[in-house]
Amino acid sequence: MSRIRGMRGHLASSIAVTCAAALSLPLALSSNATATPSVAPSAAERRTTGNATPGGTTPGSTQSLPLTPLAPNTPRTPPSSSPSSPSSGDRTLPPPVLASAQGLARRDVRRFSLVGVVWDDPDSELHGRVQVRTRATGTTTWSAWQDVDTHNHEHAADPGTAERASGRVRGSTAPLWVGDSDGVEVRVQGEADGRTGADGRAVTAEPLPKGLHVELVDPGAEPPPQGPEVNAPPPGVLTAESAAAASAVNAELAPIGATEIPALSQKETRADLLETRGEELDPTDTTDAAGAADTVAASANQRAKPYIGARPRIVTRRGWGADEGLRESNFSYTKTVKAVFVHHSASGNNYRCAQAPSVIRSIYRYHVKSSGWRDIGYNFLVDKCGNIYEGRAGGVAKPVMGAHTLGFNSKSMGIAVLGSFGKANPPAASVKAVAKLTAWKLGLYGANPRGKTYLKSGGGNLYRKGKNVRLNVISGHRDGFATECPGGRLYAKLGKARATSARYQGR
């Protein structure tokens, strides 16, 4: 049986201080430039390539191409005629007047599957519209223009944290999953302020951020199926070498090197939790995974049944193929988990469940290599089939400090549902997975999914720094920051997720 022994000591001693990142987002531009021949990597393509693994596979790579101003006579598609992307309903901008723009003419590139735009200053926001169109690999078929979500800076580390102040953080859009592609065209257009310049063009309300680059991310090949490491220490026994590995922090739950943490029954989960507390399971406890009403033992030797849901199956970082050489090697923790913030990734819904590991590897690489974060921002991710994935490294049962909700990363965790849910309904399997995951993780820390809690704001556009804010224990990102995230359709499902999570805990 898996064990989560040792959490008590960890909770008493671990504190967090790392976070970092701010994201801003762009607008649109367009060009009818003809396709150029295949382009070899140039000096302008910074932060490219990935390292080959011992097995010879490539974990992924990033092409970073600079955007340049469009000439005044460059044809540009009016915003109203641009087809919307999977994420266009999440943060709709009013149709702007055409203004100055930057872009990248249609060109051949090395293969990639995810795209985003970054710029130099993380404190600068891109007020405008970003659009891309891509060509499917090995074809002559180009997609329609797709909007890239530009309101992304609220997914970031808290102000004043080491992660935020690292000097590596850049402004960035949300990433957009486009599938296997080998051609790209980009247009970024600033919002106009209603005035007309001497050249007859609309005047941009604010200049576009400096250093605009389009980031083209290749997630790399799927790792071959792997079991636990050969000769790995038994669960709970850590060596100096294995302690550095991301899987070692989950060694009490699964063998080092495991690709998944197996599900437990509710009774097994409760027994593990009580053992962690130095208590014993009530022998009369026959509660199944659906949960039943808790009772308080009359005898001094009996304990109340802990409110906790059955531990769900979780795909580990090794399971989705994380390149552990990308992230910072150390881990960062907060004191406890009092609340959960639910997000959507805003990366679009055009992926299959079998592609979810590739989507996650791409987001991970984009967060670290393109945006300058220490690791992927979310603590967990959930795909459209309800599969749950470990996010930021540090241990799935531990209070890992994320970079998901600007101002409220301390004493919380972030779950991202892969997709865009401004206009699309979230799959029922995804909402159920959020309920299962929160019933277990919140149960480890004694939190009621239907309850309220207080968190102190680290600063944001909704609450000033230092303000104690009363929040739902399961909140949407928009509850802590003025944003559309997690999309109106997913946000509307959080009430059901709270009730289901509490039922799974036995409340």
PDB file of C-alpha atoms in Angstrom, residues 214-439:
ATOM      1  CA  VAL A 214       7.054  34.391 -31.733  1.00  0.00           C
ATOM      2  CA  GLU A 215       7.905  31.170 -29.893  1.00  0.00           C
ATOM      3  CA  LEU A 216       7.429  27.902 -31.781  1.00  0.00           C
ATOM      4  CA  VAL A 217       7.548  24.939 -29.426  1.00  0.00           C
ATOM      5  CA  ASP A 218       8.180  21.338 -30.424  1.00  0.00           C
ATOM      6  CA  PRO A 219       7.181  19.008 -27.556  1.00  0.00           C
ATOM      7  CA  GLY A 220       9.511  16.270 -28.789  1.00  0.00           C
ATOM      8  CA  ALA A 221       8.735  12.615 -29.301  1.00  0.00           C
ATOM      9  CA  GLU A 222       6.632  10.668 -26.842  1.00  0.00           C
ATOM     10  CA  PRO A 223       8.894   8.866 -24.357  1.00  0.00           C
ATOM     11  CA  PRO A 224       8.830   5.068 -24.652  1.00  0.00           C
ATOM     12  CA  PRO A 225       6.729   3.214 -22.055  1.00  0.00           C
ATOM     13  CA  GLN A 226       8.788   2.843 -18.904  1.00  0.00           C
ATOM     14  CA  GLY A 227       8.263   1.220 -15.539  1.00  0.00           C
ATOM     15  CA  PRO A 228       9.994   1.953 -12.251  1.00  0.00           C
ATOM     16  CA  GLU A 229      13.749   2.402 -12.384  1.00  0.00           C
ATOM     17  CA  VAL A 230      15.773  -0.770 -12.170  1.00  0.00           C
ATOM     18  CA  ASN A 231      17.360  -1.215  -8.725  1.00  0.00           C
ATOM     19  CA  ALA A 232      15.482   1.824  -7.431  1.00  0.00           C
ATOM     20  CA  PRO A 233      15.341   2.164  -3.645  1.00  0.00           C
ATOM     21  CA  PRO A 234      12.084   0.925  -2.086  1.00  0.00           C
ATOM     22  CA  PRO A 235       9.389   3.526  -1.380  1.00  0.00           C
ATOM     23  CA  GLY A 236      10.345   5.832   1.465  1.00  0.00           C
ATOM     24  CA  VAL A 237      14.092   5.177   1.158  1.00  0.00           C
ATOM     25  CA  LEU A 238      15.820   8.088  -0.542  1.00  0.00           C
ATOM     26  CA  THR A 239      19.442   8.212  -1.633  1.00  0.00           C
ATOM     27  CA  ALA A 240      21.414  11.397  -2.223  1.00  0.00           C
ATOM     28  CA  GLU A 241      21.263  10.773  -5.967  1.00  0.00           C
ATOM     29  CA  SER A 242      17.571   9.990  -6.247  1.00  0.00           C
ATOM     30  CA  ALA A 243      16.561  12.876  -3.981  1.00  0.00           C
ATOM     31  CA  ALA A 244      17.467  15.258  -6.798  1.00  0.00           C
ATOM     32  CA  ALA A 245      15.011  13.588  -9.153  1.00  0.00           C
ATOM     33  CA  ALA A 246      11.470  14.867  -9.400  1.00  0.00           C
ATOM     34  CA  SER A 247      10.096  11.382  -8.808  1.00  0.00           C
ATOM     35  CA  ALA A 248      11.879  11.056  -5.465  1.00  0.00           C
ATOM     36  CA  VAL A 249       9.486  13.499  -3.811  1.00  0.00           C
ATOM     37  CA  ASN A 250       6.665  11.062  -4.575  1.00  0.00           C
ATOM     38  CA  ALA A 251       8.577   8.020  -3.322  1.00  0.00           C
ATOM     39  CA  GLU A 252       6.124   7.429  -0.484  1.00  0.00           C
ATOM     40  CA  LEU A 253       3.310   7.135  -3.005  1.00  0.00           C
ATOM     41  CA  ALA A 254       4.930   5.146  -5.818  1.00  0.00           C
ATOM     42  CA  PRO A 255       8.313   3.636  -6.712  1.00  0.00           C
ATOM     43  CA  ILE A 256      10.953   6.068  -7.908  1.00  0.00           C
ATOM     44  CA  GLY A 257      10.663   6.403 -11.656  1.00  0.00           C
ATOM     45  CA  ALA A 258       7.004   5.357 -11.792  1.00  0.00           C
ATOM     46  CA  THR A 259       4.963   6.829 -14.619  1.00  0.00           C
ATOM     47  CA  GLU A 260       1.835   7.061 -12.503  1.00  0.00           C
ATOM     48  CA  ILE A 261       0.730   7.189  -8.894  1.00  0.00           C
ATOM     49  CA  PRO A 262      -1.973   4.539  -8.543  1.00  0.00           C
ATOM     50  CA  ALA A 263      -5.441   5.231  -7.225  1.00  0.00           C
ATOM     51  CA  LEU A 264      -6.381   4.061  -3.726  1.00  0.00           C
ATOM     52  CA  SER A 265      -9.749   3.220  -2.246  1.00  0.00           C
ATOM     53  CA  GLN A 266     -11.151   5.715   0.214  1.00  0.00           C
ATOM     54  CA  LYS A 267     -10.497   3.351   3.108  1.00  0.00           C
ATOM     55  CA  GLU A 268      -6.846   2.950   2.059  1.00  0.00           C
ATOM     56  CA  THR A 269      -6.511   6.715   1.679  1.00  0.00           C
ATOM     57  CA  ARG A 270      -7.923   7.323   5.146  1.00  0.00           C
ATOM     58  CA  ALA A 271      -5.642   4.704   6.657  1.00  0.00           C
ATOM     59  CA  ASP A 272      -2.628   6.414   5.086  1.00  0.00           C
ATOM     60  CA  LEU A 273      -3.702   9.797   6.398  1.00  0.00           C
ATOM     61  CA  LEU A 274      -4.307   8.522   9.913  1.00  0.00           C
ATOM     62  CA  GLU A 275      -0.938   6.783   9.922  1.00  0.00           C
ATOM     63  CA  THR A 276       0.657  10.062   8.943  1.00  0.00           C
ATOM     64  CA  ARG A 277      -1.013  11.621  11.969  1.00  0.00           C
ATOM     65  CA  GLY A 278       0.088   8.767  14.216  1.00  0.00           C
ATOM     66  CA  GLU A 279      -3.475   7.540  14.616  1.00  0.00           C
ATOM     67  CA  GLU A 280      -5.303   4.324  13.753  1.00  0.00           C
ATOM     68  CA  LEU A 281      -8.237   3.679  11.472  1.00  0.00           C
ATOM     69  CA  ASP A 282     -11.539   2.962  13.191  1.00  0.00           C
ATOM     70  CA  PRO A 283     -12.019  -0.800  12.570  1.00  0.00           C
ATOM     71  CA  THR A 284     -15.756  -0.200  12.068  1.00  0.00           C
ATOM     72  CA  ASP A 285     -15.060   2.079   9.109  1.00  0.00           C
ATOM     73  CA  THR A 286     -16.497   0.375   6.025  1.00  0.00           C
ATOM     74  CA  THR A 287     -17.018   3.502   3.949  1.00  0.00           C
ATOM     75  CA  ASP A 288     -16.589   2.923   0.244  1.00  0.00           C
ATOM     76  CA  ALA A 289     -15.165   5.347  -2.318  1.00  0.00           C
ATOM     77  CA  ALA A 290     -18.480   7.173  -2.733  1.00  0.00           C
ATOM     78  CA  GLY A 291     -18.243   8.414   0.853  1.00  0.00           C
ATOM     79  CA  ALA A 292     -20.780   8.425   3.683  1.00  0.00           C
ATOM     80  CA  ALA A 293     -21.546  10.599   6.695  1.00  0.00           C
ATOM     81  CA  ASP A 294     -18.684  10.890   9.163  1.00  0.00           C
ATOM     82  CA  THR A 295     -19.185   9.835  12.754  1.00  0.00           C
ATOM     83  CA  VAL A 296     -17.336  10.854  15.877  1.00  0.00           C
ATOM     84  CA  ALA A 297     -16.213   7.909  17.983  1.00  0.00           C
ATOM     85  CA  ALA A 298     -17.527   7.880  21.522  1.00  0.00           C
ATOM     86  CA  SER A 299     -14.521   6.081  22.906  1.00  0.00           C
ATOM     87  CA  ALA A 300     -11.376   8.019  23.759  1.00  0.00           C
ATOM     88  CA  ASN A 301      -9.418   5.544  21.655  1.00  0.00           C
ATOM     89  CA  GLN A 302     -11.528   6.185  18.575  1.00  0.00           C
ATOM     90  CA  ARG A 303     -11.123   9.021  16.155  1.00  0.00           C
ATOM     91  CA  ALA A 304     -13.474  10.787  13.809  1.00  0.00           C
ATOM     92  CA  LYS A 305     -13.135   9.538  10.264  1.00  0.00           C
ATOM     93  CA  PRO A 306     -11.049  12.053   8.357  1.00  0.00           C
ATOM     94  CA  TYR A 307     -12.842  13.910   5.602  1.00  0.00           C
ATOM     95  CA  ILE A 308     -10.840  12.899   2.555  1.00  0.00           C
ATOM     96  CA  GLY A 309     -11.629  11.531  -0.877  1.00  0.00           C
ATOM     97  CA  ALA A 310     -10.000   8.483  -2.402  1.00  0.00           C
ATOM     98  CA  ARG A 311      -6.639   9.266  -3.945  1.00  0.00           C
ATOM     99  CA  PRO A 312      -7.095   9.405  -7.726  1.00  0.00           C
ATOM    100  CA  ARG A 313      -4.686   8.039 -10.327  1.00  0.00           C
ATOM    101  CA  ILE A 314      -2.132  10.719 -11.198  1.00  0.00           C
ATOM    102  CA  VAL A 315       0.218  10.641 -14.195  1.00  0.00           C
ATOM    103  CA  THR A 316       3.654  11.705 -12.939  1.00  0.00           C
ATOM    104  CA  ARG A 317       6.066  14.085 -14.610  1.00  0.00           C
ATOM    105  CA  ARG A 318       7.989  11.051 -15.796  1.00  0.00           C
ATOM    106  CA  GLY A 319       4.731   9.718 -17.196  1.00  0.00           C
ATOM    107  CA  TRP A 320       4.112  12.749 -19.410  1.00  0.00           C
ATOM    108  CA  GLY A 321       7.773  12.992 -20.376  1.00  0.00           C
ATOM    109  CA  ALA A 322       9.027  16.075 -18.515  1.00  0.00           C
ATOM    110  CA  ASP A 323      12.598  17.056 -19.355  1.00  0.00           C
ATOM    111  CA  GLU A 324      13.797  17.678 -15.794  1.00  0.00           C
ATOM    112  CA  GLY A 325      16.854  19.516 -17.121  1.00  0.00           C
ATOM    113  CA  LEU A 326      14.691  22.489 -18.115  1.00  0.00           C
ATOM    114  CA  ARG A 327      13.436  23.559 -14.700  1.00  0.00           C
ATOM    115  CA  GLU A 328      15.281  24.867 -11.670  1.00  0.00           C
ATOM    116  CA  SER A 329      16.648  21.957  -9.690  1.00  0.00           C
ATOM    117  CA  ASN A 330      15.337  22.933  -6.259  1.00  0.00           C
ATOM    118  CA  PHE A 331      11.728  22.846  -5.094  1.00  0.00           C
ATOM    119  CA  SER A 332       9.663  25.609  -3.510  1.00  0.00           C
ATOM    120  CA  TYR A 333       6.935  25.077  -0.931  1.00  0.00           C
ATOM    121  CA  THR A 334       4.268  27.067   0.818  1.00  0.00           C
ATOM    122  CA  LYS A 335       3.025  26.282   4.336  1.00  0.00           C
ATOM    123  CA  THR A 336      -0.265  24.537   3.591  1.00  0.00           C
ATOM    124  CA  VAL A 337      -3.090  24.246   1.067  1.00  0.00           C
ATOM    125  CA  LYS A 338      -6.152  26.246   2.094  1.00  0.00           C
ATOM    126  CA  ALA A 339      -7.651  26.853  -1.337  1.00  0.00           C
ATOM    127  CA  VAL A 340      -7.652  25.665  -4.939  1.00  0.00           C
ATOM    128  CA  PHE A 341      -7.800  27.935  -7.975  1.00  0.00           C
ATOM    129  CA  VAL A 342      -9.236  26.385 -11.118  1.00  0.00           C
ATOM    130  CA  HIS A 343      -7.951  27.602 -14.497  1.00  0.00           C
ATOM    131  CA  HIS A 344      -8.254  26.791 -18.144  1.00  0.00           C
ATOM    132  CA  SER A 345      -5.025  26.654 -20.123  1.00  0.00           C
ATOM    133  CA  ALA A 346      -6.545  28.871 -22.880  1.00  0.00           C
ATOM    134  CA  SER A 347      -4.530  26.764 -25.337  1.00  0.00           C
ATOM    135  CA  GLY A 348      -7.532  25.679 -27.409  1.00  0.00           C
ATOM    136  CA  ASN A 349      -9.605  22.527 -27.549  1.00  0.00           C
ATOM    137  CA  ASN A 350      -8.147  20.990 -30.705  1.00  0.00           C
ATOM    138  CA  TYR A 351      -6.241  18.151 -29.102  1.00  0.00           C
ATOM    139  CA  ARG A 352      -6.911  14.464 -28.536  1.00  0.00           C
ATOM    140  CA  CYS A 353      -6.516  12.877 -25.124  1.00  0.00           C
ATOM    141  CA  ALA A 354      -3.580  10.873 -26.469  1.00  0.00           C
ATOM    142  CA  GLN A 355      -1.893  14.213 -27.260  1.00  0.00           C
ATOM    143  CA  ALA A 356      -2.333  15.623 -23.748  1.00  0.00           C
ATOM    144  CA  PRO A 357       1.219  14.670 -22.647  1.00  0.00           C
ATOM    145  CA  SER A 358       2.586  16.519 -25.699  1.00  0.00           C
ATOM    146  CA  VAL A 359       0.430  19.561 -24.890  1.00  0.00           C
ATOM    147  CA  ILE A 360       1.723  19.552 -21.309  1.00  0.00           C
ATOM    148  CA  ARG A 361       5.364  19.175 -22.391  1.00  0.00           C
ATOM    149  CA  SER A 362       4.835  22.136 -24.723  1.00  0.00           C
ATOM    150  CA  ILE A 363       3.264  24.316 -22.018  1.00  0.00           C
ATOM    151  CA  TYR A 364       6.074  23.326 -19.634  1.00  0.00           C
ATOM    152  CA  ARG A 365       8.742  24.326 -22.150  1.00  0.00           C
ATOM    153  CA  TYR A 366       6.908  27.556 -22.968  1.00  0.00           C
ATOM    154  CA  HIS A 367       6.602  28.504 -19.291  1.00  0.00           C
ATOM    155  CA  VAL A 368      10.285  27.815 -18.586  1.00  0.00           C
ATOM    156  CA  LYS A 369      12.232  28.601 -21.771  1.00  0.00           C
ATOM    157  CA  SER A 370      10.017  31.285 -23.296  1.00  0.00           C
ATOM    158  CA  SER A 371       8.389  32.968 -20.274  1.00  0.00           C
ATOM    159  CA  GLY A 372      11.354  32.519 -17.905  1.00  0.00           C
ATOM    160  CA  TRP A 373       9.567  30.712 -15.065  1.00  0.00           C
ATOM    161  CA  ARG A 374      11.258  28.189 -12.790  1.00  0.00           C
ATOM    162  CA  ASP A 375       8.914  25.348 -13.823  1.00  0.00           C
ATOM    163  CA  ILE A 376       5.444  24.842 -15.252  1.00  0.00           C
ATOM    164  CA  GLY A 377       3.102  27.189 -13.400  1.00  0.00           C
ATOM    165  CA  TYR A 378       0.240  24.844 -12.474  1.00  0.00           C
ATOM    166  CA  ASN A 379       0.323  22.254  -9.692  1.00  0.00           C
ATOM    167  CA  PHE A 380      -1.904  19.857 -11.636  1.00  0.00           C
ATOM    168  CA  LEU A 381      -3.397  19.600 -15.104  1.00  0.00           C
ATOM    169  CA  VAL A 382      -6.532  17.764 -16.254  1.00  0.00           C
ATOM    170  CA  ASP A 383      -7.318  16.729 -19.836  1.00  0.00           C
ATOM    171  CA  LYS A 384     -10.688  16.408 -21.577  1.00  0.00           C
ATOM    172  CA  CYS A 385     -10.886  12.691 -20.728  1.00  0.00           C
ATOM    173  CA  GLY A 386     -10.469  13.332 -17.009  1.00  0.00           C
ATOM    174  CA  ASN A 387      -6.849  12.196 -16.706  1.00  0.00           C
ATOM    175  CA  ILE A 388      -4.940  14.005 -13.943  1.00  0.00           C
ATOM    176  CA  TYR A 389      -1.296  15.017 -14.396  1.00  0.00           C
ATOM    177  CA  GLU A 390       1.344  16.156 -11.932  1.00  0.00           C
ATOM    178  CA  GLY A 391       2.390  19.717 -12.680  1.00  0.00           C
ATOM    179  CA  ARG A 392       5.076  21.717 -10.888  1.00  0.00           C
ATOM    180  CA  ALA A 393       7.716  19.444  -9.339  1.00  0.00           C
ATOM    181  CA  GLY A 394       7.949  18.955  -5.589  1.00  0.00           C
ATOM    182  CA  GLY A 395       5.534  16.144  -4.731  1.00  0.00           C
ATOM    183  CA  VAL A 396       1.834  15.731  -5.444  1.00  0.00           C
ATOM    184  CA  ALA A 397       0.933  15.397  -1.735  1.00  0.00           C
ATOM    185  CA  LYS A 398       3.060  18.371  -0.680  1.00  0.00           C
ATOM    186  CA  PRO A 399       2.178  22.097  -0.631  1.00  0.00           C
ATOM    187  CA  VAL A 400       4.215  23.058  -3.701  1.00  0.00           C
ATOM    188  CA  MET A 401       4.322  26.782  -4.460  1.00  0.00           C
ATOM    189  CA  GLY A 402       2.979  27.372  -7.966  1.00  0.00           C
ATOM    190  CA  ALA A 403       2.823  30.342 -10.330  1.00  0.00           C
ATOM    191  CA  HIS A 404      -0.800  30.197 -11.385  1.00  0.00           C
ATOM    192  CA  THR A 405      -2.780  32.969  -9.647  1.00  0.00           C
ATOM    193  CA  LEU A 406      -0.951  36.275  -9.353  1.00  0.00           C
ATOM    194  CA  GLY A 407      -1.238  37.456  -5.752  1.00  0.00           C
ATOM    195  CA  PHE A 408      -2.581  34.184  -4.324  1.00  0.00           C
ATOM    196  CA  ASN A 409       0.023  31.484  -4.950  1.00  0.00           C
ATOM    197  CA  SER A 410       0.808  31.178  -1.240  1.00  0.00           C
ATOM    198  CA  LYS A 411      -1.194  28.532   0.687  1.00  0.00           C
ATOM    199  CA  SER A 412      -3.036  27.487  -2.459  1.00  0.00           C
ATOM    200  CA  MET A 413      -2.711  25.212  -5.462  1.00  0.00           C
ATOM    201  CA  GLY A 414      -3.654  25.651  -9.102  1.00  0.00           C
ATOM    202  CA  ILE A 415      -5.411  23.159 -11.384  1.00  0.00           C
ATOM    203  CA  ALA A 416      -5.510  23.861 -15.123  1.00  0.00           C
ATOM    204  CA  VAL A 417      -8.064  22.119 -17.315  1.00  0.00           C
ATOM    205  CA  LEU A 418      -6.514  21.800 -20.771  1.00  0.00           C
ATOM    206  CA  GLY A 419      -8.656  23.785 -23.179  1.00  0.00           C
ATOM    207  CA  SER A 420     -10.504  27.076 -23.621  1.00  0.00           C
ATOM    208  CA  PHE A 421     -13.915  27.410 -22.000  1.00  0.00           C
ATOM    209  CA  GLY A 422     -15.166  30.906 -22.721  1.00  0.00           C
ATOM    210  CA  LYS A 423     -17.715  29.578 -25.219  1.00  0.00           C
ATOM    211  CA  ALA A 424     -17.143  25.818 -25.128  1.00  0.00           C
ATOM    212  CA  ASN A 425     -18.533  23.657 -22.335  1.00  0.00           C
ATOM    213  CA  PRO A 426     -15.948  21.764 -20.283  1.00  0.00           C
ATOM    214  CA  PRO A 427     -16.219  17.977 -20.577  1.00  0.00           C
ATOM    215  CA  ALA A 428     -18.034  16.316 -17.678  1.00  0.00           C
ATOM    216  CA  ALA A 429     -15.021  14.031 -17.209  1.00  0.00           C
ATOM    217  CA  SER A 430     -12.803  17.058 -16.581  1.00  0.00           C
ATOM    218  CA  VAL A 431     -15.140  18.548 -13.969  1.00  0.00           C
ATOM    219  CA  LYS A 432     -15.386  15.173 -12.229  1.00  0.00           C
ATOM    220  CA  ALA A 433     -11.592  14.863 -12.205  1.00  0.00           C
ATOM    221  CA  VAL A 434     -11.308  18.302 -10.560  1.00  0.00           C
ATOM    222  CA  ALA A 435     -13.746  17.101  -7.872  1.00  0.00           C
ATOM    223  CA  LYS A 436     -11.795  13.883  -7.271  1.00  0.00           C
ATOM    224  CA  LEU A 437      -8.438  15.629  -7.109  1.00  0.00           C
ATOM    225  CA  THR A 438      -9.625  18.362  -4.743  1.00  0.00           C
ATOM    226  CA  ALA A 439     -11.437  15.873  -2.483  1.00  0.00           C
TER     227      ALA A 439
END
